[in-house]
mmCIF file of C-alpha atoms and ligand atoms in Angstrom:
data_model
loop_
_atom_site.group_PDB
_atom_site.id
_atom_site.type_symbol
_atom_site.label_atom_id
_atom_site.label_comp_id
_atom_site.label_asym_id
_atom_site.label_seq_id
_atom_site.Cartn_x
_atom_site.Cartn_y
_atom_site.Cartn_z
ATOM 1 C CA MET D 1 10.954 -68.651 -210.917
ATOM 2 C CA TYR D 2 8.108 -70.517 -212.540
ATOM 3 C CA ASN D 3 7.513 -69.944 -216.214
ATOM 4 C CA LEU D 4 3.722 -70.000 -216.456
ATOM 5 C CA LYS D 5 4.022 -71.105 -220.084
ATOM 6 C CA ASP D 6 5.421 -74.425 -218.907
ATOM 7 C CA MET D 7 2.149 -75.306 -217.175
ATOM 8 C CA THR D 8 -0.790 -77.216 -218.560
ATOM 9 C CA LEU D 9 -4.104 -75.756 -217.418
ATOM 10 C CA GLU D 10 -4.414 -78.456 -214.742
ATOM 11 C CA GLU D 11 -0.907 -77.713 -213.492
ATOM 12 C CA MET D 12 -1.648 -74.015 -213.343
ATOM 13 C CA GLU D 13 -4.856 -74.666 -211.402
ATOM 14 C CA GLU D 14 -2.841 -76.653 -208.920
ATOM 15 C CA PHE D 15 -0.246 -73.891 -208.799
ATOM 16 C CA PHE D 16 -2.871 -71.322 -207.801
ATOM 17 C CA VAL D 17 -4.390 -73.616 -205.185
ATOM 18 C CA ASN D 18 -0.895 -74.164 -203.751
ATOM 19 C CA ILE D 19 -0.334 -70.422 -203.324
ATOM 20 C CA GLY D 20 -3.700 -70.006 -201.650
ATOM 21 C CA GLU D 21 -5.620 -68.615 -204.625
ATOM 22 C CA SER D 22 -8.723 -69.792 -206.442
ATOM 23 C CA ARG D 23 -8.454 -72.412 -209.118
ATOM 24 C CA TYR D 24 -10.279 -70.223 -211.675
ATOM 25 C CA ARG D 25 -7.340 -67.809 -211.770
ATOM 26 C CA ALA D 26 -5.647 -70.329 -214.067
ATOM 27 C CA LYS D 27 -8.293 -69.897 -216.766
ATOM 28 C CA GLN D 28 -8.075 -66.114 -216.433
ATOM 29 C CA ILE D 29 -4.301 -66.173 -216.826
ATOM 30 C CA TYR D 30 -4.482 -68.697 -219.652
ATOM 31 C CA LYS D 31 -6.743 -66.284 -221.500
ATOM 32 C CA TRP D 32 -4.327 -63.409 -221.049
ATOM 33 C CA ILE D 33 -1.375 -65.484 -222.181
ATOM 34 C CA TYR D 34 -2.819 -67.396 -225.136
ATOM 35 C CA ASP D 35 -5.757 -65.319 -226.304
ATOM 36 C CA LYS D 36 -4.480 -61.796 -225.697
ATOM 37 C CA LYS D 37 -0.778 -62.774 -225.955
ATOM 38 C CA ILE D 38 0.075 -60.705 -222.872
ATOM 39 C CA THR D 39 3.331 -61.437 -220.999
ATOM 40 C CA ASP D 40 3.316 -58.538 -218.510
ATOM 41 C CA PHE D 41 1.288 -59.154 -215.325
ATOM 42 C CA ASP D 42 0.516 -55.432 -215.047
ATOM 43 C CA GLU D 43 -1.636 -55.576 -218.165
ATOM 44 C CA MET D 44 -3.904 -58.213 -216.625
ATOM 45 C CA THR D 45 -6.649 -55.877 -215.527
ATOM 46 C CA ASP D 46 -8.966 -58.445 -213.942
ATOM 47 C CA ILE D 47 -6.214 -59.641 -211.588
ATOM 48 C CA SER D 48 -5.922 -57.687 -208.330
ATOM 49 C CA LYS D 49 -2.823 -55.582 -207.734
ATOM 50 C CA ASN D 50 -1.978 -57.770 -204.766
ATOM 51 C CA LEU D 51 -2.022 -60.978 -206.713
ATOM 52 C CA ARG D 52 -0.102 -59.361 -209.557
ATOM 53 C CA SER D 53 2.785 -58.411 -207.292
ATOM 54 C CA LYS D 54 2.686 -61.818 -205.615
ATOM 55 C CA LEU D 55 2.939 -63.438 -209.059
ATOM 56 C CA LYS D 56 5.782 -61.160 -210.108
ATOM 57 C CA GLU D 57 7.829 -62.433 -207.188
ATOM 58 C CA ILE D 58 7.564 -66.110 -208.069
ATOM 59 C CA ALA D 59 6.668 -66.373 -211.720
ATOM 60 C CA TYR D 60 7.141 -64.959 -215.198
ATOM 61 C CA ILE D 61 5.790 -65.490 -218.700
ATOM 62 C CA SER D 62 8.387 -66.226 -221.337
ATOM 63 C CA GLN D 63 8.584 -64.771 -224.822
ATOM 64 C CA LEU D 64 10.710 -65.927 -227.715
ATOM 65 C CA LYS D 65 12.782 -63.408 -229.581
ATOM 66 C CA ILE D 66 12.911 -63.607 -233.361
ATOM 67 C CA GLU D 67 16.621 -63.163 -234.037
ATOM 68 C CA GLU D 68 16.295 -63.302 -237.805
ATOM 69 C CA ARG D 69 13.677 -64.050 -240.441
ATOM 70 C CA ARG D 70 14.413 -65.283 -243.947
ATOM 71 C CA VAL D 71 11.669 -64.982 -246.531
ATOM 72 C CA SER D 72 11.542 -67.325 -249.512
ATOM 73 C CA GLU D 73 11.566 -65.686 -252.913
ATOM 74 C CA VAL D 74 9.821 -68.570 -254.640
ATOM 75 C CA ASP D 75 6.956 -69.364 -252.251
ATOM 76 C CA ASP D 76 5.413 -67.975 -249.061
ATOM 77 C CA THR D 77 7.697 -69.830 -246.681
ATOM 78 C CA VAL D 78 9.460 -67.936 -243.890
ATOM 79 C CA LYS D 79 12.249 -69.362 -241.758
ATOM 80 C CA TYR D 80 12.758 -67.969 -238.257
ATOM 81 C CA LEU D 81 15.836 -68.042 -236.086
ATOM 82 C CA PHE D 82 14.849 -67.870 -232.429
ATOM 83 C CA LEU D 83 17.131 -66.821 -229.596
ATOM 84 C CA LEU D 84 16.628 -68.893 -226.436
ATOM 85 C CA GLU D 85 17.219 -67.704 -222.868
ATOM 86 C CA ASP D 86 20.533 -69.578 -222.684
ATOM 87 C CA ASN D 87 21.651 -68.021 -225.999
ATOM 88 C CA ASN D 88 21.149 -71.134 -228.080
ATOM 89 C CA ILE D 89 19.541 -70.511 -231.438
ATOM 90 C CA ILE D 90 16.889 -72.749 -232.979
ATOM 91 C CA GLU D 91 14.915 -72.629 -236.197
ATOM 92 C CA GLY D 92 11.224 -72.774 -236.987
ATOM 93 C CA VAL D 93 9.316 -72.376 -240.248
ATOM 94 C CA ALA D 94 6.006 -70.913 -241.385
ATOM 95 C CA ILE D 95 4.438 -72.554 -244.419
ATOM 96 C CA LYS D 96 1.367 -71.475 -246.364
ATOM 97 C CA TYR D 97 -0.928 -74.268 -247.476
ATOM 98 C CA ARG D 98 -4.368 -74.093 -249.034
ATOM 99 C CA PHE D 99 -5.873 -75.334 -245.772
ATOM 100 C CA GLY D 100 -4.126 -72.710 -243.661
ATOM 101 C CA ASN D 101 -0.839 -71.590 -242.149
ATOM 102 C CA THR D 102 1.391 -74.259 -240.663
ATOM 103 C CA ALA D 103 4.122 -73.772 -238.063
ATOM 104 C CA CYS D 104 6.994 -76.250 -238.255
ATOM 105 C CA VAL D 105 8.454 -76.393 -234.768
ATOM 106 C CA SER D 106 11.798 -77.631 -233.383
ATOM 107 C CA THR D 107 11.715 -79.943 -230.365
ATOM 108 C CA GLN D 108 15.411 -79.994 -229.423
ATOM 109 C CA VAL D 109 18.531 -77.876 -229.865
ATOM 110 C CA GLY D 110 20.253 -80.146 -232.381
ATOM 111 C CA CYS D 111 19.424 -83.845 -232.556
ATOM 112 C CA ASN D 112 20.995 -87.118 -231.454
ATOM 113 C CA MET D 113 19.548 -89.441 -234.064
ATOM 114 C CA ARG D 114 22.430 -89.167 -236.562
ATOM 115 C CA CYS D 115 20.390 -89.720 -239.740
ATOM 116 C CA SER D 116 23.002 -89.506 -242.490
ATOM 117 C CA PHE D 117 21.025 -87.138 -244.752
ATOM 118 C CA CYS D 118 19.819 -84.580 -242.210
ATOM 119 C CA ALA D 119 21.324 -81.203 -241.297
ATOM 120 C CA SER D 120 19.759 -81.303 -237.813
ATOM 121 C CA ALA D 121 22.062 -84.208 -236.953
ATOM 122 C CA ILE D 122 25.234 -82.199 -237.517
ATOM 123 C CA GLY D 123 26.883 -81.495 -234.165
ATOM 124 C CA GLY D 124 24.525 -83.741 -232.181
ATOM 125 C CA LYS D 125 22.061 -82.707 -229.498
ATOM 126 C CA VAL D 126 22.741 -79.827 -227.132
ATOM 127 C CA ARG D 127 19.560 -80.078 -225.050
ATOM 128 C CA ASP D 128 15.846 -80.754 -225.081
ATOM 129 C CA LEU D 129 13.450 -77.857 -225.490
ATOM 130 C CA LYS D 130 10.963 -77.050 -222.743
ATOM 131 C CA ALA D 131 7.267 -77.136 -223.583
ATOM 132 C CA SER D 132 7.256 -73.326 -223.268
ATOM 133 C CA GLU D 133 9.992 -73.000 -225.880
ATOM 134 C CA MET D 134 7.882 -74.982 -228.340
ATOM 135 C CA VAL D 135 4.689 -73.071 -227.488
ATOM 136 C CA ASP D 136 6.614 -69.810 -227.889
ATOM 137 C CA GLN D 137 7.726 -70.778 -231.402
ATOM 138 C CA VAL D 138 4.074 -71.144 -232.390
ATOM 139 C CA ILE D 139 3.072 -67.873 -230.719
ATOM 140 C CA ALA D 140 5.982 -65.949 -232.280
ATOM 141 C CA ILE D 141 5.252 -67.325 -235.752
ATOM 142 C CA ASP D 142 1.520 -66.652 -235.307
ATOM 143 C CA GLY D 143 2.230 -63.043 -234.350
ATOM 144 C CA ASP D 144 4.562 -62.414 -237.278
ATOM 145 C CA TYR D 145 3.224 -64.550 -240.113
ATOM 146 C CA GLY D 146 -0.500 -64.655 -239.417
ATOM 147 C CA LYS D 147 -2.942 -67.015 -237.770
ATOM 148 C CA ILE D 148 -1.483 -70.495 -237.363
ATOM 149 C CA SER D 149 -4.007 -73.312 -237.783
ATOM 150 C CA ASN D 150 -1.676 -76.304 -238.060
ATOM 151 C CA ILE D 151 1.466 -77.481 -236.294
ATOM 152 C CA VAL D 152 4.026 -80.032 -237.446
ATOM 153 C CA LEU D 153 6.738 -81.206 -235.064
ATOM 154 C CA MET D 154 9.180 -81.551 -237.922
ATOM 155 C CA GLY D 155 11.866 -79.005 -237.131
ATOM 156 C CA SER D 156 15.190 -79.905 -235.521
ATOM 157 C CA GLY D 157 15.113 -82.673 -232.969
ATOM 158 C CA GLU D 158 13.405 -85.986 -232.357
ATOM 159 C CA PRO D 159 10.051 -85.399 -230.592
ATOM 160 C CA PHE D 160 10.003 -88.879 -229.038
ATOM 161 C CA ASP D 161 13.462 -88.266 -227.552
ATOM 162 C CA ASN D 162 11.836 -85.388 -225.621
ATOM 163 C CA TYR D 163 8.556 -87.177 -224.977
ATOM 164 C CA ASP D 164 7.259 -85.590 -221.770
ATOM 165 C CA GLU D 165 7.818 -81.978 -222.799
ATOM 166 C CA VAL D 166 6.304 -82.664 -226.220
ATOM 167 C CA MET D 167 3.165 -84.164 -224.613
ATOM 168 C CA LYS D 168 2.915 -81.135 -222.354
ATOM 169 C CA PHE D 169 3.283 -78.885 -225.407
ATOM 170 C CA ILE D 170 0.426 -80.728 -227.108
ATOM 171 C CA LYS D 171 -1.827 -80.327 -224.053
ATOM 172 C CA ILE D 172 -1.146 -76.583 -223.926
ATOM 173 C CA VAL D 173 -1.747 -75.857 -227.619
ATOM 174 C CA ASN D 174 -4.723 -78.233 -227.631
ATOM 175 C CA ASN D 175 -6.539 -76.649 -224.708
ATOM 176 C CA PRO D 176 -9.470 -74.399 -225.744
ATOM 177 C CA TYR D 177 -8.216 -71.848 -223.185
ATOM 178 C CA GLY D 178 -4.699 -72.308 -224.646
ATOM 179 C CA LEU D 179 -4.114 -71.969 -228.377
ATOM 180 C CA GLY D 180 -7.128 -74.151 -229.158
ATOM 181 C CA ILE D 181 -5.450 -76.010 -232.014
ATOM 182 C CA GLY D 182 -7.157 -79.391 -232.414
ATOM 183 C CA GLY D 183 -5.244 -82.667 -232.414
ATOM 184 C CA ARG D 184 -6.158 -83.342 -236.028
ATOM 185 C CA HIS D 185 -4.239 -80.191 -236.925
ATOM 186 C CA ILE D 186 -1.052 -81.370 -235.208
ATOM 187 C CA THR D 187 1.444 -83.872 -236.644
ATOM 188 C CA ILE D 188 4.297 -85.580 -234.795
ATOM 189 C CA SER D 189 7.103 -87.044 -236.862
ATOM 190 C CA THR D 190 9.478 -89.677 -235.497
ATOM 191 C CA CYS D 191 12.488 -91.557 -236.835
ATOM 192 C CA GLY D 192 11.027 -94.641 -235.127
ATOM 193 C CA ILE D 193 11.669 -94.817 -231.378
ATOM 194 C CA VAL D 194 9.544 -97.928 -230.909
ATOM 195 C CA PRO D 195 8.712 -97.852 -227.153
ATOM 196 C CA LYS D 196 7.456 -94.296 -227.520
ATOM 197 C CA ILE D 197 5.200 -95.259 -230.441
ATOM 198 C CA TYR D 198 3.431 -97.705 -228.082
ATOM 199 C CA LYS D 199 3.225 -95.072 -225.384
ATOM 200 C CA PHE D 200 1.902 -92.496 -227.833
ATOM 201 C CA ALA D 201 -0.751 -94.925 -229.095
ATOM 202 C CA ASP D 202 -1.988 -95.322 -225.523
ATOM 203 C CA GLU D 203 -2.402 -91.539 -225.084
ATOM 204 C CA LYS D 204 -5.452 -91.809 -227.370
ATOM 205 C CA LEU D 205 -4.885 -88.380 -228.869
ATOM 206 C CA GLN D 206 -6.281 -87.171 -232.179
ATOM 207 C CA VAL D 207 -2.778 -86.082 -233.200
ATOM 208 C CA ASN D 208 -1.378 -87.373 -236.526
ATOM 209 C CA LEU D 209 1.684 -89.599 -236.603
ATOM 210 C CA SER D 210 4.359 -89.631 -239.312
ATOM 211 C CA ILE D 211 7.157 -92.161 -239.446
ATOM 212 C CA SER D 212 10.407 -91.268 -241.200
ATOM 213 C CA LEU D 213 11.059 -94.506 -243.056
ATOM 214 C CA HIS D 214 13.387 -93.639 -245.971
ATOM 215 C CA ALA D 215 14.394 -97.250 -246.690
ATOM 216 C CA PRO D 216 12.422 -100.462 -247.238
ATOM 217 C CA ASN D 217 14.952 -102.973 -245.853
ATOM 218 C CA ASP D 218 17.045 -103.188 -242.687
ATOM 219 C CA GLU D 219 20.432 -103.115 -244.377
ATOM 220 C CA LEU D 220 19.809 -99.850 -246.171
ATOM 221 C CA ARG D 221 17.824 -98.288 -243.335
ATOM 222 C CA THR D 222 20.555 -98.990 -240.791
ATOM 223 C CA GLN D 223 23.040 -97.392 -243.163
ATOM 224 C CA LEU D 224 20.948 -94.240 -243.470
ATOM 225 C CA MET D 225 19.407 -94.130 -239.983
ATOM 226 C CA PRO D 226 21.359 -95.581 -237.030
ATOM 227 C CA ILE D 227 18.139 -95.780 -234.954
ATOM 228 C CA ASN D 228 17.251 -98.794 -237.108
ATOM 229 C CA LYS D 229 19.920 -100.823 -235.323
ATOM 230 C CA ALA D 230 18.080 -100.426 -232.025
ATOM 231 C CA TYR D 231 14.597 -100.762 -233.577
ATOM 232 C CA PRO D 232 14.683 -102.687 -236.868
ATOM 233 C CA LEU D 233 11.829 -102.661 -239.362
ATOM 234 C CA GLU D 234 10.005 -105.685 -238.001
ATOM 235 C CA GLU D 235 9.703 -104.078 -234.560
ATOM 236 C CA LEU D 236 8.858 -100.709 -236.050
ATOM 237 C CA MET D 237 6.065 -102.226 -238.135
ATOM 238 C CA LYS D 238 4.705 -104.099 -235.114
ATOM 239 C CA ALA D 239 4.533 -100.837 -233.188
ATOM 240 C CA CYS D 240 2.793 -99.166 -236.135
ATOM 241 C CA LYS D 241 0.259 -101.993 -236.251
ATOM 242 C CA TYR D 242 -0.443 -101.489 -232.533
ATOM 243 C CA TYR D 243 -0.838 -97.737 -233.080
ATOM 244 C CA VAL D 244 -3.341 -98.238 -235.909
ATOM 245 C CA GLU D 245 -5.342 -100.853 -233.974
ATOM 246 C CA LYS D 246 -5.445 -98.677 -230.905
ATOM 247 C CA THR D 247 -6.252 -95.337 -232.550
ATOM 248 C CA ARG D 248 -7.818 -96.309 -235.900
ATOM 249 C CA ARG D 249 -5.689 -93.510 -237.310
ATOM 250 C CA ARG D 250 -3.751 -93.666 -240.554
ATOM 251 C CA ILE D 251 0.047 -93.409 -240.353
ATOM 252 C CA THR D 252 2.034 -91.389 -242.876
ATOM 253 C CA PHE D 253 5.369 -92.869 -243.927
ATOM 254 C CA GLU D 254 7.935 -90.337 -245.101
ATOM 255 C CA TYR D 255 10.325 -91.553 -247.775
ATOM 256 C CA SER D 256 13.005 -89.139 -248.978
ATOM 257 C CA LEU D 257 14.360 -90.184 -252.355
ATOM 258 C CA ILE D 258 18.148 -90.048 -252.704
ATOM 259 C CA GLU D 259 19.609 -90.555 -256.150
ATOM 260 C CA GLY D 260 21.238 -93.952 -256.547
ATOM 261 C CA VAL D 261 20.697 -94.888 -252.895
ATOM 262 C CA ASN D 262 17.033 -95.714 -252.168
ATOM 263 C CA ASP D 263 15.292 -94.750 -255.415
ATOM 264 C CA LYS D 264 15.505 -97.990 -257.425
ATOM 265 C CA LYS D 265 12.541 -99.979 -258.711
ATOM 266 C CA GLU D 266 13.381 -102.821 -256.336
ATOM 267 C CA HIS D 267 13.130 -100.402 -253.407
ATOM 268 C CA ALA D 268 9.657 -99.364 -254.487
ATOM 269 C CA TYR D 269 8.552 -103.013 -254.669
ATOM 270 C CA GLN D 270 10.074 -103.732 -251.250
ATOM 271 C CA LEU D 271 8.240 -100.725 -249.873
ATOM 272 C CA VAL D 272 4.983 -102.068 -251.271
ATOM 273 C CA ASP D 273 5.628 -105.451 -249.583
ATOM 274 C CA LEU D 274 6.291 -103.701 -246.301
ATOM 275 C CA LEU D 275 3.171 -101.508 -246.355
ATOM 276 C CA LYS D 276 0.575 -103.442 -248.325
ATOM 277 C CA GLY D 277 -2.753 -103.815 -246.566
ATOM 278 C CA LYS D 278 -1.849 -101.314 -243.856
ATOM 279 C CA LEU D 279 -3.828 -98.184 -242.971
ATOM 280 C CA CYS D 280 -1.212 -95.763 -244.244
ATOM 281 C CA HIS D 281 -0.151 -93.048 -246.623
ATOM 282 C CA VAL D 282 3.234 -92.576 -248.287
ATOM 283 C CA ASN D 283 4.770 -89.141 -248.623
ATOM 284 C CA LEU D 284 7.663 -89.052 -251.077
ATOM 285 C CA ILE D 285 10.195 -86.248 -250.582
ATOM 286 C CA PRO D 286 12.907 -85.614 -253.151
ATOM 287 C CA ILE D 287 15.868 -85.272 -250.756
ATOM 288 C CA ASN D 288 16.849 -81.698 -249.984
ATOM 289 C CA TYR D 289 20.392 -80.536 -250.407
ATOM 290 C CA VAL D 290 22.640 -80.203 -247.356
ATOM 291 C CA LYS D 291 26.072 -78.955 -248.287
ATOM 292 C CA GLU D 292 28.024 -80.973 -245.703
ATOM 293 C CA ILE D 293 26.335 -84.181 -246.828
ATOM 294 C CA GLY D 294 26.151 -84.098 -250.587
ATOM 295 C CA PHE D 295 23.307 -86.516 -251.360
ATOM 296 C CA LYS D 296 21.507 -85.716 -254.599
ATOM 297 C CA LYS D 297 17.777 -85.569 -255.291
ATOM 298 C CA ALA D 298 16.290 -88.434 -257.237
ATOM 299 C CA ASN D 299 15.188 -87.077 -260.610
ATOM 300 C CA ASN D 300 11.557 -86.453 -261.350
ATOM 301 C CA GLU D 301 11.170 -89.524 -263.537
ATOM 302 C CA LYS D 302 12.342 -91.738 -260.692
ATOM 303 C CA VAL D 303 9.985 -90.016 -258.274
ATOM 304 C CA MET D 304 7.043 -90.603 -260.631
ATOM 305 C CA MET D 305 8.069 -94.229 -261.204
ATOM 306 C CA PHE D 306 8.172 -94.733 -257.436
ATOM 307 C CA LYS D 307 4.791 -93.096 -256.988
ATOM 308 C CA LYS D 308 3.206 -95.223 -259.709
ATOM 309 C CA ILE D 309 4.447 -98.522 -258.253
ATOM 310 C CA ILE D 310 3.098 -97.581 -254.834
ATOM 311 C CA GLU D 311 -0.251 -96.362 -256.136
ATOM 312 C CA ASP D 312 -0.672 -99.375 -258.411
ATOM 313 C CA ALA D 313 -0.432 -101.504 -255.281
ATOM 314 C CA GLY D 314 -3.406 -99.603 -253.845
ATOM 315 C CA ILE D 315 -1.414 -97.500 -251.375
ATOM 316 C CA SER D 316 -2.151 -93.769 -251.314
ATOM 317 C CA CYS D 317 0.874 -91.662 -252.110
ATOM 318 C CA THR D 318 1.765 -88.004 -252.588
ATOM 319 C CA VAL D 319 4.943 -86.131 -253.451
ATOM 320 C CA ARG D 320 5.765 -83.355 -251.029
ATOM 321 C CA ARG D 321 6.222 -79.936 -252.557
ATOM 322 C CA GLU D 322 9.650 -78.512 -251.849
ATOM 323 C CA LEU D 323 8.731 -75.345 -250.034
ATOM 324 C CA GLY D 324 11.364 -73.006 -248.708
ATOM 325 C CA SER D 325 14.390 -74.805 -250.162
ATOM 326 C CA ASP D 326 15.911 -71.493 -251.302
ATOM 327 C CA ILE D 327 16.212 -70.377 -247.672
ATOM 328 C CA GLU D 328 17.212 -73.795 -246.308
ATOM 329 C CA ALA D 329 13.835 -74.171 -244.650
ATOM 330 C CA ALA D 330 12.835 -77.449 -246.289
ATOM 331 C CA CYS D 331 12.750 -80.906 -244.650
ATOM 332 C CA GLY D 332 16.089 -81.878 -243.212
ATOM 333 C CA GLN D 333 17.632 -78.462 -243.740
ATOM 334 C CA LEU D 334 16.952 -77.048 -240.279
ATOM 335 C CA ARG D 335 19.827 -76.990 -237.892
ATOM 336 C CA ARG D 336 21.070 -75.442 -234.727
ATOM 337 C CA LYS D 337 23.056 -72.297 -235.126
ATOM 338 C CA TYR D 338 26.100 -71.644 -233.034
ATOM 339 C CA LEU D 339 25.720 -70.324 -229.563
ATOM 340 C CA LYS D 340 25.349 -66.599 -229.791
ATOM 341 C CA GLU D 341 28.097 -64.504 -228.238
ATOM 342 C CA ARG D 342 26.883 -61.936 -225.786
HETATM 343 N N1 LIG M 401 13.212 -86.355 -235.883
HETATM 344 C C1 LIG M 401 11.899 -86.442 -236.469
HETATM 345 C C2 LIG M 401 11.384 -85.078 -236.901
HETATM 346 C C3 LIG M 401 12.118 -84.481 -238.073
HETATM 347 S S1 LIG M 401 10.982 -84.188 -239.337
HETATM 348 C C4 LIG M 401 11.897 -87.433 -237.598
HETATM 349 O O1 LIG M 401 12.936 -87.997 -237.885
HETATM 350 O O2 LIG M 401 10.851 -87.702 -238.150
HETATM 351 C C5 LIG M 401 11.998 -83.885 -240.678
HETATM 352 C C6 LIG M 401 11.745 -84.849 -241.802
HETATM 353 O O3 LIG M 401 12.640 -84.556 -242.889
HETATM 354 C C7 LIG M 401 12.034 -86.295 -241.406
HETATM 355 O O4 LIG M 401 11.163 -87.146 -242.090
HETATM 356 C C8 LIG M 401 13.447 -86.458 -241.904
HETATM 357 O O5 LIG M 401 13.823 -87.795 -242.022
HETATM 358 C C9 LIG M 401 13.370 -85.711 -243.211
HETATM 359 N N2 LIG M 401 14.671 -85.290 -243.722
HETATM 360 C C10 LIG M 401 15.833 -85.151 -243.062
HETATM 361 N N3 LIG M 401 16.803 -84.714 -243.876
HETATM 362 C C11 LIG M 401 16.238 -84.561 -245.080
HETATM 363 C C12 LIG M 401 16.715 -84.097 -246.327
HETATM 364 N N4 LIG M 401 17.977 -83.730 -246.497
HETATM 365 N N5 LIG M 401 15.835 -84.044 -247.347
HETATM 366 C C13 LIG M 401 14.542 -84.405 -247.180
HETATM 367 N N6 LIG M 401 14.039 -84.841 -246.029
HETATM 368 C C14 LIG M 401 14.877 -84.927 -244.996
#
């Protein structure tokens, strides 16, 4: 059975040609799926009965079930637990910003990157998500929370470890007949899988790129993020330079401040040396609590000291608001839940 939500518009056009139908059926079906949010072929009134029953035999349109929703009591954040077809459970988040509603989407069940501070790393990766499972997170959140105008691929998982499905996801949400969410409203975050940064640069998309940096030197970064052993800072920075040259787009570097670990003055100066003169932005995140891990947030004074050193060097810098931390929906707090028993 084909899941029609796993097809880009071009793929769906090909699909219809292959079953002896007109190409334009794809746009019709796309409209039903993404505009009207219909998943039952029988509701598609401009599709002939014949074609509907033919489709029912070979294809279906997936839907994602909201297993649980947790609503923050301090801000407008909502965390969703989604039940997948194979009974795995993933998490996604809805966040209210001034510029609109943002869906934070998971890209894998679990994650293989083993960052020492992140809840998504606990238990490793179970599997990659299909493009449809990412699209369905956005559609489910949109239906429950309200119109989604922005997407961040910052839930569980490493997007560049699931590159092809993530690119397909972007094509589907991007398409005007799909969800019509523009590239500038989508952000991919990576821990720094260097070959995929080059590949992504060559896609020439309008999508924003964030790099999870978290340490300004190799010794500390390798300690915190094992991926740094495979792709140390020099290589990462070279890839970032290529990305900026190729796309003329600014990169955001995420730096989560952990008390006593990466929050010293010397770290801020090293960070400045690493980023000076580059087309970039620094996003400081006071580390969020994960009970199995036990790192503590850098205190506010330290955060402000860090920010000042970076800004004084002429690098733009913001501190991320900690939305949804009371429901474990903040950065690094998303995780896979145990396989649901039937
Ligand atoms: N795998 C991708 C996408 C995850 S995005 C990546 O690494 O970028 C989630 C962001 O939150 C990443 O920047 C991640 O490094 C950061 N993060 C992880 N654990 C955190 C924690 N406990 N507190 C704050 N940020 C954390």
